[in-house]
């Protein structure tokens, strides 16, 4: 048992309940000499931090030899941090199994798509399907939760760390193969059911039993897409059950303390709603500099936003994880300066750490924790900034956090993010579908969805992210950029909700078995809008087609559909090939886009769609972005020139003012 604790934590849940922003930091006591801990804890509190996350990579420090535990250092670290006034978030250490465990049970290691074992020496070296690893993960989780479950300084738990980081959801191990067969047997009941769904009459792929089925890697040509999508569904379910096992242990021995997991920027390797269902708060890790480098923008746009990041990617993710957390969302890791892991690692502009913190709060985040407290002078992340330099001097991020802490005090309590009028559908299964069958090189559903989100955000409109399970009441407009596999139930609820709907290409193009719907695409969507897609084509970047929309011709590339319809045609393809074909169609409540509008075209389309749905919007904000949390209004300037904030003459500014410098934030209220 942990030693008796003397002082209670002086923080309580009141601050969070009050809708106030709380700040925190990721800390690794095991990486620093004991003499530094007290001073570190004191300085964290002095900076205005309330939370500290520890432990998520500490397994070999807790259990250096099989069955030999050394808890004393962690007891002490929690005591030091807690007594200083910090609330501890304790991470289960399963993202980094120790060497002795790997040596003992090599079958816990994951196997990549080439069939090569991924070895020890970094982290996330485990396969979700390893039965042995599940036993071991439960064992270490239980040992940790039994020890700290009622520790007064431990206020929340984080399971594991970043499921999906370093492409670790998909493992091709023997253990995964066996588990996949069981999963298929449970899904289909009979092998003939599976044969039918997979279309195995094609290319002589017929199976006589589930025991014959292998994983879909290292084949001569591509597998049937149903094989792939089932493998993605299976892998997603493995993450859910792996996570749930830890959550159950935590709930048993540490009741009443919220459980979170730290998700990643637009990761769609597993169904996040499913994992979100089992936790109390969704958190995610915010690294906009790497996000820009790896992201959707052109090289020219990346150069323009190099030190501020994609103006919409981070906001979109806040909205995604607010949906995953059913309203409760935290930032577990906020980049405090340059990082080490992207293709290039630029320094953010001074002021961005503050801007990102306020952006998070504006989008409904209640706690922002920075990664990390002090830059490490050793090991893999030496180039990764912290709030402090390796010698403990303050770095730029620290100064900006201090500014946020000071500004926080000026804001009223009790402001909560409300429901938006516009919702964008993110459906993970549909993402599995386009991943399995992209049909064109570079087809990236995530980038398309972000383009759509961005086109709405540029018009000053708040957006909620929803899944097909979500409550649709109150929305005036639902946009679905890539709903490949719609449920009939969702379509019926959408119809009944009275919301207007805008669907992107490929919507309704596959059944759950990954077949073409019996009466052609758009399958169940035809209940909302009457058309058929009789042909699709993917187009290379070096070719564009012209689309005439409201008398203006726009170039599109990437994707074009051939649509047969009696509905109103709102835009047509011009040019030699199939001149006059429908590009956008619509009726009173539903519109469908059979191509991929971008840039100005997409902006016009969204502006018109918002007007059609009766949603108030502004003209293109350029590099300014707005958001609303309760009565608080926020503006963020991502541009390199001053911008004017669209506040009324009687607005009361709490932070900043009407003229907003680059990288600056304004917060105001309108007179009610
Ligand atoms: C995250 C991870 C952290 C740290 C960070 C560096 O993906 O959760 O442990 O490695 O990246 O930016």
XYZ file of C-alpha atoms and ligand atoms in Angstrom:
684
model
C 0.000 0.000 0.000
C 1.094 3.550 -0.505
C 2.318 5.348 2.549
C -0.210 7.468 4.411
C -0.681 10.840 2.855
C -0.659 13.879 4.968
C -2.154 16.736 3.020
C -5.196 16.771 0.807
C -5.044 18.241 -2.640
C -6.224 21.790 -2.483
C -7.906 21.642 -5.875
C -11.288 20.116 -6.376
C -13.713 19.527 -9.184
C -15.312 22.934 -8.700
C -13.128 24.651 -11.246
C -13.948 22.214 -14.001
C -17.624 22.281 -13.111
C -17.443 26.043 -13.436
C -16.513 25.670 -17.104
C -13.122 27.281 -16.461
C -10.002 26.430 -18.384
C -7.480 24.393 -16.437
C -3.853 23.929 -17.382
C -1.488 21.040 -16.884
C 1.768 19.455 -17.965
C 3.289 16.077 -18.795
C 6.063 15.161 -16.412
C 8.463 12.231 -16.148
C 9.846 12.086 -12.596
C 11.732 8.897 -13.511
C 13.786 10.903 -15.996
C 15.083 13.438 -13.451
C 17.056 13.258 -10.197
C 14.926 13.241 -7.049
C 16.409 16.614 -6.005
C 14.598 18.352 -8.855
C 11.085 17.139 -8.095
C 10.147 19.546 -5.310
C 11.312 22.572 -7.209
C 9.625 21.374 -10.400
C 6.330 20.872 -8.579
C 6.570 24.261 -6.921
C 7.296 25.968 -10.240
C 4.385 24.180 -11.947
C 1.967 25.535 -9.380
C 3.578 28.954 -9.534
C 2.949 28.956 -13.292
C -0.749 28.324 -12.702
C -0.885 24.637 -13.595
C -3.506 22.466 -11.913
C -2.840 19.034 -13.475
C 0.197 16.864 -14.078
C 0.258 13.646 -16.092
C 2.801 11.009 -15.179
C 3.545 7.325 -15.516
C 2.550 6.328 -19.043
C 5.999 5.023 -19.970
C 7.156 3.952 -16.522
C 6.668 0.166 -16.596
C 10.342 -0.848 -16.361
C 10.782 1.574 -13.459
C 7.811 0.139 -11.631
C 8.594 -3.502 -12.327
C 12.288 -3.748 -13.229
C 12.293 -7.554 -12.877
C 9.378 -9.938 -13.363
C 7.150 -9.660 -10.302
C 9.522 -7.324 -8.430
C 7.844 -4.001 -7.934
C 9.484 -0.758 -6.929
C 6.731 1.659 -6.114
C 8.539 3.901 -3.699
C 9.708 6.425 -6.268
C 6.217 6.738 -7.721
C 4.640 7.006 -4.248
C 6.996 9.834 -3.562
C 6.545 11.564 -6.905
C 2.766 11.552 -6.481
C 3.133 12.831 -2.940
C 5.479 15.641 -3.979
C 3.268 16.737 -6.869
C 0.045 16.357 -4.924
C 1.300 18.169 -1.855
C 2.437 21.036 -4.037
C -1.210 21.385 -5.098
C -1.321 19.476 -8.380
C -3.920 16.931 -9.464
C -2.261 13.841 -10.886
C -3.392 12.047 -14.050
C -1.842 8.612 -13.873
C -1.150 6.798 -17.132
C -1.248 3.016 -17.307
C 2.206 2.073 -18.648
C 1.149 -0.412 -21.314
C 2.442 1.560 -24.323
C 5.992 0.519 -23.400
C 6.374 -3.092 -22.229
C 9.792 -3.770 -20.632
C 12.574 -5.731 -22.297
C 12.363 -8.685 -19.924
C 8.707 -9.125 -20.811
C 9.403 -9.058 -24.532
C 12.244 -11.567 -24.101
C 10.033 -13.850 -22.095
C 7.086 -13.675 -24.459
C 8.258 -12.661 -27.929
C 4.773 -13.192 -29.302
C 3.641 -9.934 -27.750
C 5.556 -8.066 -30.479
C 3.612 -6.672 -33.433
C 4.295 -7.755 -37.008
C 4.241 -5.276 -39.887
C 2.480 -5.738 -43.221
C 5.606 -7.264 -44.768
C 5.536 -9.901 -42.054
C 8.564 -8.454 -40.232
C 8.535 -8.434 -36.435
C 8.754 -4.936 -34.961
C 11.361 -5.127 -32.222
C 12.019 -3.678 -28.775
C 13.936 -0.401 -28.402
C 11.337 2.344 -28.792
C 7.679 2.007 -27.740
C 4.236 0.686 -28.761
C 5.906 -2.665 -29.500
C 2.893 -4.808 -28.787
C 0.188 -6.536 -30.767
C -3.389 -5.843 -29.620
C -4.261 -9.484 -30.356
C -1.533 -11.071 -28.239
C -3.376 -13.018 -25.566
C -0.250 -12.998 -23.429
C 0.030 -9.238 -23.716
C -3.565 -8.791 -22.675
C -2.877 -10.803 -19.524
C 0.260 -8.780 -18.811
C -1.418 -5.442 -19.546
C -4.247 -6.318 -17.171
C -1.733 -7.460 -14.534
C 0.318 -4.240 -14.529
C -2.825 -2.090 -14.745
C -4.378 -3.854 -11.810
C -1.182 -3.589 -9.743
C -1.016 0.137 -10.429
C -4.686 0.834 -9.854
C -4.763 -1.175 -6.638
C -1.859 0.862 -5.361
C -3.078 4.314 -6.395
C -6.798 3.876 -6.969
C -7.746 5.701 -3.778
C -4.724 7.960 -3.566
C -6.137 11.422 -2.842
C -3.743 13.063 -5.292
C -4.693 10.863 -8.215
C -7.671 12.572 -9.831
C -7.853 10.907 -13.234
C -6.476 8.022 -15.267
C -5.170 7.777 -18.804
C -5.184 4.363 -20.494
C -2.030 3.492 -22.427
C -0.759 6.215 -24.800
C -1.885 7.217 -28.280
C -3.450 4.086 -29.719
C -2.431 4.137 -33.355
C 0.836 6.047 -33.019
C 3.555 4.713 -35.364
C 1.001 2.704 -37.316
C 0.443 0.150 -34.586
C -3.246 -0.686 -34.917
C -2.674 -3.204 -37.699
C -0.547 -6.170 -36.786
C -0.070 -9.246 -38.967
C 1.043 -11.680 -36.273
C -0.082 -15.294 -35.862
C -2.012 -14.181 -32.800
C -3.846 -11.597 -34.917
C -4.614 -14.244 -37.512
C -6.210 -16.554 -34.943
C -8.192 -13.741 -33.379
C -9.335 -12.562 -36.822
C -10.698 -16.023 -37.624
C -12.709 -16.029 -34.392
C -13.957 -12.550 -35.133
C -15.084 -13.613 -38.615
C -16.847 -16.692 -37.256
C -18.724 -14.479 -34.793
C -19.626 -11.960 -37.489
C -20.786 -14.362 -40.158
C -21.868 -17.516 -38.316
C -21.265 -19.696 -41.359
C -18.387 -19.755 -43.783
C -20.852 -19.456 -46.637
C -22.045 -16.170 -45.164
C -18.477 -14.900 -45.302
C -17.906 -16.292 -48.796
C -20.966 -14.433 -49.975
C -19.958 -11.140 -48.366
C -16.381 -11.349 -49.639
C -17.454 -12.344 -53.141
C -15.123 -15.343 -53.128
C -16.683 -16.772 -56.286
C -14.335 -14.237 -57.889
C -10.781 -15.486 -58.669
C -11.387 -18.868 -57.044
C -11.073 -17.446 -53.520
C -13.646 -19.754 -51.906
C -12.980 -20.889 -48.287
C -14.192 -24.140 -46.727
C -13.746 -23.025 -43.113
C -12.783 -19.993 -41.034
C -9.557 -21.819 -40.133
C -8.347 -21.358 -43.679
C -8.595 -17.582 -43.625
C -5.397 -15.545 -43.460
C -4.663 -11.873 -42.878
C -4.826 -9.587 -45.938
C -1.088 -8.845 -46.275
C 1.653 -9.988 -48.656
C -0.731 -11.071 -51.407
C 0.160 -11.081 -55.082
C -2.543 -8.570 -55.913
C -4.997 -6.727 -53.715
C -7.400 -8.699 -51.485
C -11.149 -8.416 -51.863
C -12.099 -5.093 -50.222
C -14.451 -6.904 -47.855
C -11.509 -8.930 -46.526
C -9.651 -5.668 -45.916
C -12.544 -3.768 -44.376
C -13.309 -6.727 -42.114
C -9.669 -6.745 -41.042
C -9.893 -3.011 -40.262
C -13.123 -3.546 -38.327
C -11.547 -6.435 -36.453
C -8.433 -4.363 -35.628
C -10.688 -1.545 -34.402
C -12.601 -3.950 -32.162
C -9.287 -5.201 -30.750
C -8.424 -1.654 -29.659
C -11.839 -1.231 -28.079
C -11.627 -4.440 -26.060
C -7.977 -3.822 -25.090
C -8.899 -0.378 -23.784
C -12.104 -1.541 -22.127
C -10.226 -4.192 -20.134
C -8.112 -1.441 -18.537
C -11.088 0.829 -17.980
C -12.947 -1.971 -16.176
C -10.001 -2.502 -13.823
C -9.747 1.237 -13.143
C -13.468 1.542 -12.455
C -13.318 -1.396 -10.052
C -10.424 -0.080 -7.952
C -10.610 3.663 -8.465
C -14.285 4.480 -8.650
C -15.391 8.023 -9.342
C -12.196 9.144 -11.074
C -12.509 9.975 -14.731
C -10.732 7.850 -17.304
C -9.369 9.300 -20.512
C -7.236 8.241 -23.433
C -5.076 10.590 -25.505
C -6.080 10.250 -29.166
C -4.241 11.617 -32.196
C -4.766 14.187 -34.956
C -7.464 12.828 -37.311
C -6.462 9.217 -36.789
C -8.990 6.926 -38.446
C -7.316 3.537 -37.967
C -10.011 2.551 -35.482
C -13.504 3.677 -34.589
C -12.903 6.385 -32.018
C -16.587 6.662 -31.080
C -16.455 3.024 -29.994
C -13.454 3.587 -27.720
C -14.906 6.928 -26.591
C -17.999 5.149 -25.344
C -15.966 3.414 -22.625
C -14.149 6.463 -21.234
C -15.295 9.627 -19.463
C -13.279 12.288 -21.246
C -11.687 12.162 -24.691
C -8.317 13.834 -24.854
C -6.029 14.340 -27.814
C -2.480 15.438 -28.531
C -2.057 18.725 -30.369
C 0.999 19.077 -32.618
C -0.007 21.587 -35.299
C 3.522 22.064 -36.694
C 3.902 18.390 -37.621
C 0.221 18.372 -38.581
C 0.923 21.078 -41.152
C 3.977 19.326 -42.584
C 2.112 16.001 -42.926
C -1.189 17.648 -43.826
C -3.482 18.443 -46.753
C -2.195 21.885 -47.842
C -0.143 22.639 -50.958
C 3.575 23.413 -50.570
C 2.797 27.084 -51.141
C 0.151 27.145 -48.407
C 2.431 25.206 -46.077
C 5.107 27.842 -46.574
C 2.567 30.550 -45.796
C 1.321 28.913 -42.594
C 4.662 27.352 -41.649
C 4.858 28.771 -38.116
C 1.151 28.972 -37.306
C -0.119 25.685 -38.721
C -3.182 24.847 -40.803
C -5.813 27.326 -39.551
C -8.529 24.630 -39.419
C -6.892 21.292 -38.671
C -6.557 21.796 -34.913
C -10.041 23.260 -34.528
C -11.495 20.335 -36.496
C -9.801 17.858 -34.204
C -11.132 19.630 -31.110
C -14.593 19.234 -32.606
C -13.953 15.574 -33.462
C -12.791 14.709 -29.969
C -15.590 16.698 -28.366
C -17.876 14.274 -30.210
C -15.770 11.263 -29.203
C -15.895 12.385 -25.544
C -19.633 13.106 -25.754
C -18.999 16.722 -24.820
C -16.001 16.291 -22.503
C -12.656 16.938 -24.114
C -9.130 17.686 -22.929
C -5.836 18.362 -24.625
C -3.385 15.963 -23.037
C -0.303 17.088 -24.952
C 0.043 20.579 -26.391
C 3.175 21.310 -28.388
C 5.176 24.006 -26.544
C 7.794 24.734 -29.248
C 9.453 22.703 -32.021
C 9.057 18.918 -31.982
C 11.353 16.177 -33.258
C 9.273 13.718 -35.264
C 7.971 15.336 -38.469
C 9.811 15.469 -41.796
C 10.860 18.999 -40.784
C 10.401 20.564 -37.371
C 9.955 24.312 -37.500
C 9.584 26.574 -34.500
C 6.059 27.937 -33.995
C 5.683 31.719 -34.136
C 5.939 33.325 -30.714
C 2.391 33.570 -29.398
C 1.130 30.337 -30.944
C 1.221 28.330 -27.717
C -1.098 30.919 -26.207
C -3.266 30.988 -29.344
C -3.582 27.183 -29.412
C -4.535 27.151 -25.748
C -7.359 29.654 -26.242
C -8.433 27.905 -29.447
C -8.833 24.693 -27.465
C -10.922 26.409 -24.815
C -13.097 28.096 -27.460
C -13.824 24.684 -28.989
C -14.998 23.178 -25.714
C -11.743 21.873 -24.213
C -11.698 22.169 -20.416
C -8.063 21.287 -19.725
C -4.901 21.887 -21.745
C -1.760 20.066 -20.683
C 1.591 20.818 -22.299
C 4.062 18.243 -23.484
C 6.479 18.413 -21.736
C 7.708 20.181 -18.597
C 11.431 20.125 -19.376
C 13.230 19.318 -22.619
C 15.174 16.051 -22.275
C 18.911 16.265 -23.013
C 19.032 12.508 -23.708
C 17.264 9.849 -25.808
C 14.900 10.137 -28.761
C 13.244 13.511 -28.153
C 16.270 15.749 -27.486
C 15.101 18.202 -30.130
C 11.604 18.392 -28.627
C 10.960 21.616 -26.729
C 9.515 21.703 -23.228
C 8.206 24.584 -21.158
C 11.719 24.637 -19.683
C 15.071 24.231 -21.411
C 17.144 21.186 -20.415
C 18.924 23.348 -17.831
C 15.567 24.409 -16.302
C 15.600 27.967 -17.622
C 12.203 29.053 -18.860
C 11.565 28.741 -22.597
C 9.089 30.692 -24.756
C 6.214 28.248 -24.155
C 6.431 28.854 -20.403
C 6.021 32.604 -20.882
C 2.954 32.098 -23.037
C 1.374 29.713 -20.542
C 1.964 32.319 -17.837
C 0.121 34.828 -20.006
C -2.831 32.454 -20.474
C -2.969 31.829 -16.734
C -3.134 35.568 -16.162
C -5.809 36.092 -18.864
C -7.942 33.230 -17.550
C -8.675 35.212 -14.440
C -10.463 37.875 -16.522
C -13.064 35.504 -17.923
C -16.458 34.818 -16.372
C -17.290 31.351 -15.060
C -19.800 28.869 -16.346
C -19.382 29.326 -20.085
C -19.875 26.058 -21.964
C -19.684 25.287 -25.640
C -23.221 24.976 -26.992
C -24.580 22.920 -29.847
C -23.753 24.257 -33.318
C -26.305 24.702 -36.112
C -24.166 22.791 -38.567
C -22.896 19.232 -38.192
C -20.315 17.384 -40.260
C -20.486 13.601 -40.374
C -17.363 11.580 -39.625
C -17.955 7.865 -40.096
C -15.001 5.599 -39.349
C -16.335 2.615 -41.250
C -16.614 4.771 -44.369
C -12.953 5.670 -43.891
C -12.096 1.973 -43.775
C -13.986 1.630 -47.052
C -12.055 4.304 -48.968
C -8.804 3.058 -47.498
C -9.590 -0.425 -48.805
C -10.757 0.829 -52.205
C -9.264 4.265 -52.905
C -9.826 3.912 -56.670
C -7.365 6.729 -57.319
C -3.852 7.419 -56.089
C -3.791 10.064 -53.389
C -7.526 9.862 -52.655
C -7.604 11.111 -49.050
C -10.992 11.232 -47.359
C -9.498 12.917 -44.266
C -8.202 15.811 -46.358
C -11.539 16.158 -48.160
C -13.439 16.312 -44.868
C -11.034 18.921 -43.539
C -11.483 20.953 -46.747
C -15.250 20.939 -46.196
C -14.901 21.854 -42.529
C -12.483 24.617 -43.434
C -14.799 26.079 -46.080
C -17.504 26.448 -43.403
C -15.114 27.750 -40.728
C -13.864 30.450 -43.109
C -17.426 31.810 -43.119
C -17.404 32.192 -39.339
C -19.732 29.281 -38.595
C -19.233 26.826 -35.711
C -19.517 23.135 -36.555
C -20.156 19.978 -34.529
C -18.769 16.644 -35.622
C -21.266 13.790 -35.490
C -21.361 10.075 -36.185
C -24.291 8.158 -37.585
C -25.325 7.326 -34.010
C -25.558 10.991 -32.958
C -28.665 12.902 -32.006
C -29.613 15.122 -34.946
C -32.051 17.402 -33.204
C -31.425 21.107 -33.551
C -29.195 20.975 -36.608
C -30.179 23.153 -39.535
C -27.593 21.631 -41.818
C -25.822 18.267 -41.887
C -22.896 17.892 -44.287
C -21.450 14.489 -45.094
C -18.341 14.733 -47.247
C -17.620 10.996 -47.432
C -20.418 8.860 -46.016
C -19.659 5.810 -48.136
C -21.667 3.385 -45.968
C -24.808 5.103 -44.665
C -27.175 3.268 -42.314
C -30.791 3.214 -43.367
C -31.613 4.260 -39.789
C -29.400 7.354 -39.995
C -30.968 8.332 -43.295
C -34.451 7.932 -41.827
C -33.559 10.036 -38.778
C -31.972 12.677 -40.959
C -35.108 12.823 -43.073
C -37.296 13.150 -39.984
C -35.047 15.787 -38.386
C -35.916 18.474 -40.902
C -32.233 19.414 -41.327
C -30.998 20.199 -44.822
C -28.274 17.829 -45.989
C -25.309 18.065 -48.324
C -23.539 14.856 -49.368
C -20.155 14.510 -51.038
C -19.143 12.067 -53.779
C -19.093 8.340 -53.025
C -21.805 8.782 -50.365
C -23.935 5.661 -50.328
C -21.656 3.917 -52.804
C -21.112 0.713 -50.775
C -23.129 -1.651 -48.630
C -21.743 -2.849 -45.305
C -20.435 -5.867 -47.217
C -18.520 -3.494 -49.492
C -20.709 -4.273 -52.476
C -22.307 -1.894 -54.921
C -25.901 -1.380 -53.674
C -28.450 -3.590 -55.468
C -30.154 -0.661 -57.157
C -26.848 1.185 -57.748
C -25.381 3.974 -55.592
C -26.399 5.957 -53.613
C -28.195 3.019 -51.904
C -30.357 4.241 -48.998
C -29.563 7.871 -49.829
C -31.986 7.586 -52.721
C -34.687 7.979 -50.058
C -33.589 11.583 -49.685
C -32.688 12.452 -53.221
C -33.537 10.575 -56.372
C -30.517 9.760 -58.546
C -28.215 6.929 -59.599
C -24.454 6.947 -60.091
C -23.736 4.861 -63.171
C -20.001 5.461 -63.488
C -17.163 7.030 -61.501
C -13.734 8.111 -62.603
C -10.656 9.190 -60.676
C -8.522 11.854 -62.298
C -4.825 12.691 -61.954
C -3.748 16.056 -60.512
C -2.388 17.168 -63.905
C -5.839 17.043 -65.451
C -8.814 19.150 -64.490
C -12.426 19.267 -65.590
C -14.495 22.442 -65.757
C -17.678 22.698 -63.689
C -20.166 25.433 -64.370
C -21.777 26.544 -61.124
C -23.943 29.673 -61.082
C -22.410 30.901 -64.338
C -18.862 30.640 -63.069
C -16.549 27.947 -64.344
C -14.390 26.166 -61.743
C -11.657 23.591 -62.273
C -11.967 20.292 -60.396
C -9.769 17.244 -60.329
C -9.484 13.943 -58.474
C -13.007 12.567 -58.831
C -15.980 12.775 -61.175
C -19.235 10.832 -61.210
C -21.767 10.168 -63.920
C -25.178 10.916 -62.426
C -28.620 10.026 -63.765
C -31.379 12.078 -62.148
C -34.671 13.913 -62.435
C -33.763 16.249 -59.567
C -32.659 19.827 -60.193
C -29.163 20.114 -61.633
C -27.266 22.882 -59.835
C -23.905 22.533 -61.588
C -22.721 20.795 -64.760
C -19.485 19.464 -66.196
C -18.360 21.413 -69.242
C -15.729 20.285 -71.697
C -15.299 17.561 -74.267
C -16.055 14.537 -72.171
C -19.749 13.972 -71.449
C -20.475 17.673 -71.732
C -23.404 18.854 -69.604
C -23.289 15.981 -67.089
C -24.663 16.788 -63.627
C -22.003 17.762 -61.064
C -24.277 18.985 -58.233
C -27.948 18.123 -57.864
C -30.568 19.000 -55.283
C -34.126 19.141 -54.085
C -35.740 21.039 -51.187
C -33.931 19.219 -48.425
C -30.943 17.356 -49.885
C -28.063 18.156 -52.209
C -25.421 15.852 -53.652
C -22.030 16.749 -55.106
C -20.566 14.300 -57.633
C -17.050 15.724 -57.654
C -14.461 17.306 -55.365
C -14.811 21.104 -55.275
C -11.876 22.842 -53.642
C -10.784 26.401 -52.843
C -13.032 29.135 -54.165
C -15.555 26.688 -55.647
C -15.969 24.892 -52.336
C -16.238 28.249 -50.555
C -19.065 29.370 -52.843
C -20.817 26.048 -52.524
C -20.671 26.189 -48.716
C -21.797 29.816 -48.637
C -24.814 28.944 -50.773
C -25.526 25.820 -48.749
C -25.491 27.740 -45.454
C -27.870 30.352 -46.860
C -30.134 27.593 -48.207
C -30.223 26.039 -44.726
C -30.902 29.385 -43.035
C -27.582 29.442 -41.158
C -26.160 32.903 -40.608
C -22.636 33.312 -41.946
C -20.062 36.008 -42.715
C -18.101 36.654 -45.853
C -14.770 34.834 -46.224
C -12.659 35.534 -43.141
C -9.332 34.920 -44.865
C -6.860 34.072 -42.111
C -9.133 35.020 -39.243
C -11.093 32.311 -37.414
C -13.959 32.707 -34.974
C -15.497 30.457 -32.341
C -18.065 30.730 -29.606
C -18.186 29.180 -26.158
C -21.362 30.151 -24.325
C -21.424 33.933 -24.309
C -17.738 34.225 -25.037
C -16.690 35.003 -28.602
C -13.182 34.325 -29.809
C -11.132 35.501 -32.792
C -7.765 34.066 -33.854
C -5.481 35.681 -36.403
C -3.467 33.111 -38.417
C -2.389 35.696 -40.979
C 0.709 37.844 -41.194
C -1.213 41.128 -41.295
C -3.466 42.762 -38.686
C -7.150 41.835 -38.980
C -10.318 43.476 -37.829
C -12.551 41.479 -35.475
C -16.217 41.325 -36.532
C -17.602 42.406 -33.155
C -20.516 44.793 -32.696
C -19.943 48.407 -31.641
C -21.039 47.599 -28.099
C -18.916 44.464 -27.686
C -17.013 44.206 -24.428
C -13.466 42.938 -24.919
C -11.989 40.801 -22.145
C -8.771 39.876 -23.937
C -7.325 41.793 -26.900
C -9.384 44.227 -28.970
C -11.042 44.986 -32.255
C -7.749 45.245 -34.147
C -6.032 41.928 -34.004
C -2.298 41.602 -34.650
C -0.937 38.455 -36.360
C -0.874 35.435 -33.998
C -3.109 37.284 -31.570
C -6.358 36.319 -29.823
C -9.395 38.405 -28.919
C -12.109 37.349 -26.481
C -15.268 39.376 -26.056
C -18.926 39.274 -25.182
C -21.798 40.884 -27.042
C -24.367 42.793 -25.035
C -27.341 40.563 -24.579
C 3.296 12.102 -28.767
C 3.528 11.125 -27.636
C 4.453 11.693 -26.587
C 5.640 12.352 -27.221
C 5.169 13.396 -28.191
C 6.287 14.152 -28.869
O 2.894 11.427 -29.918
O 2.322 10.764 -27.022
O 4.872 10.664 -25.725
O 6.437 11.404 -27.866
O 4.403 12.780 -29.195
O 5.790 15.140 -29.703
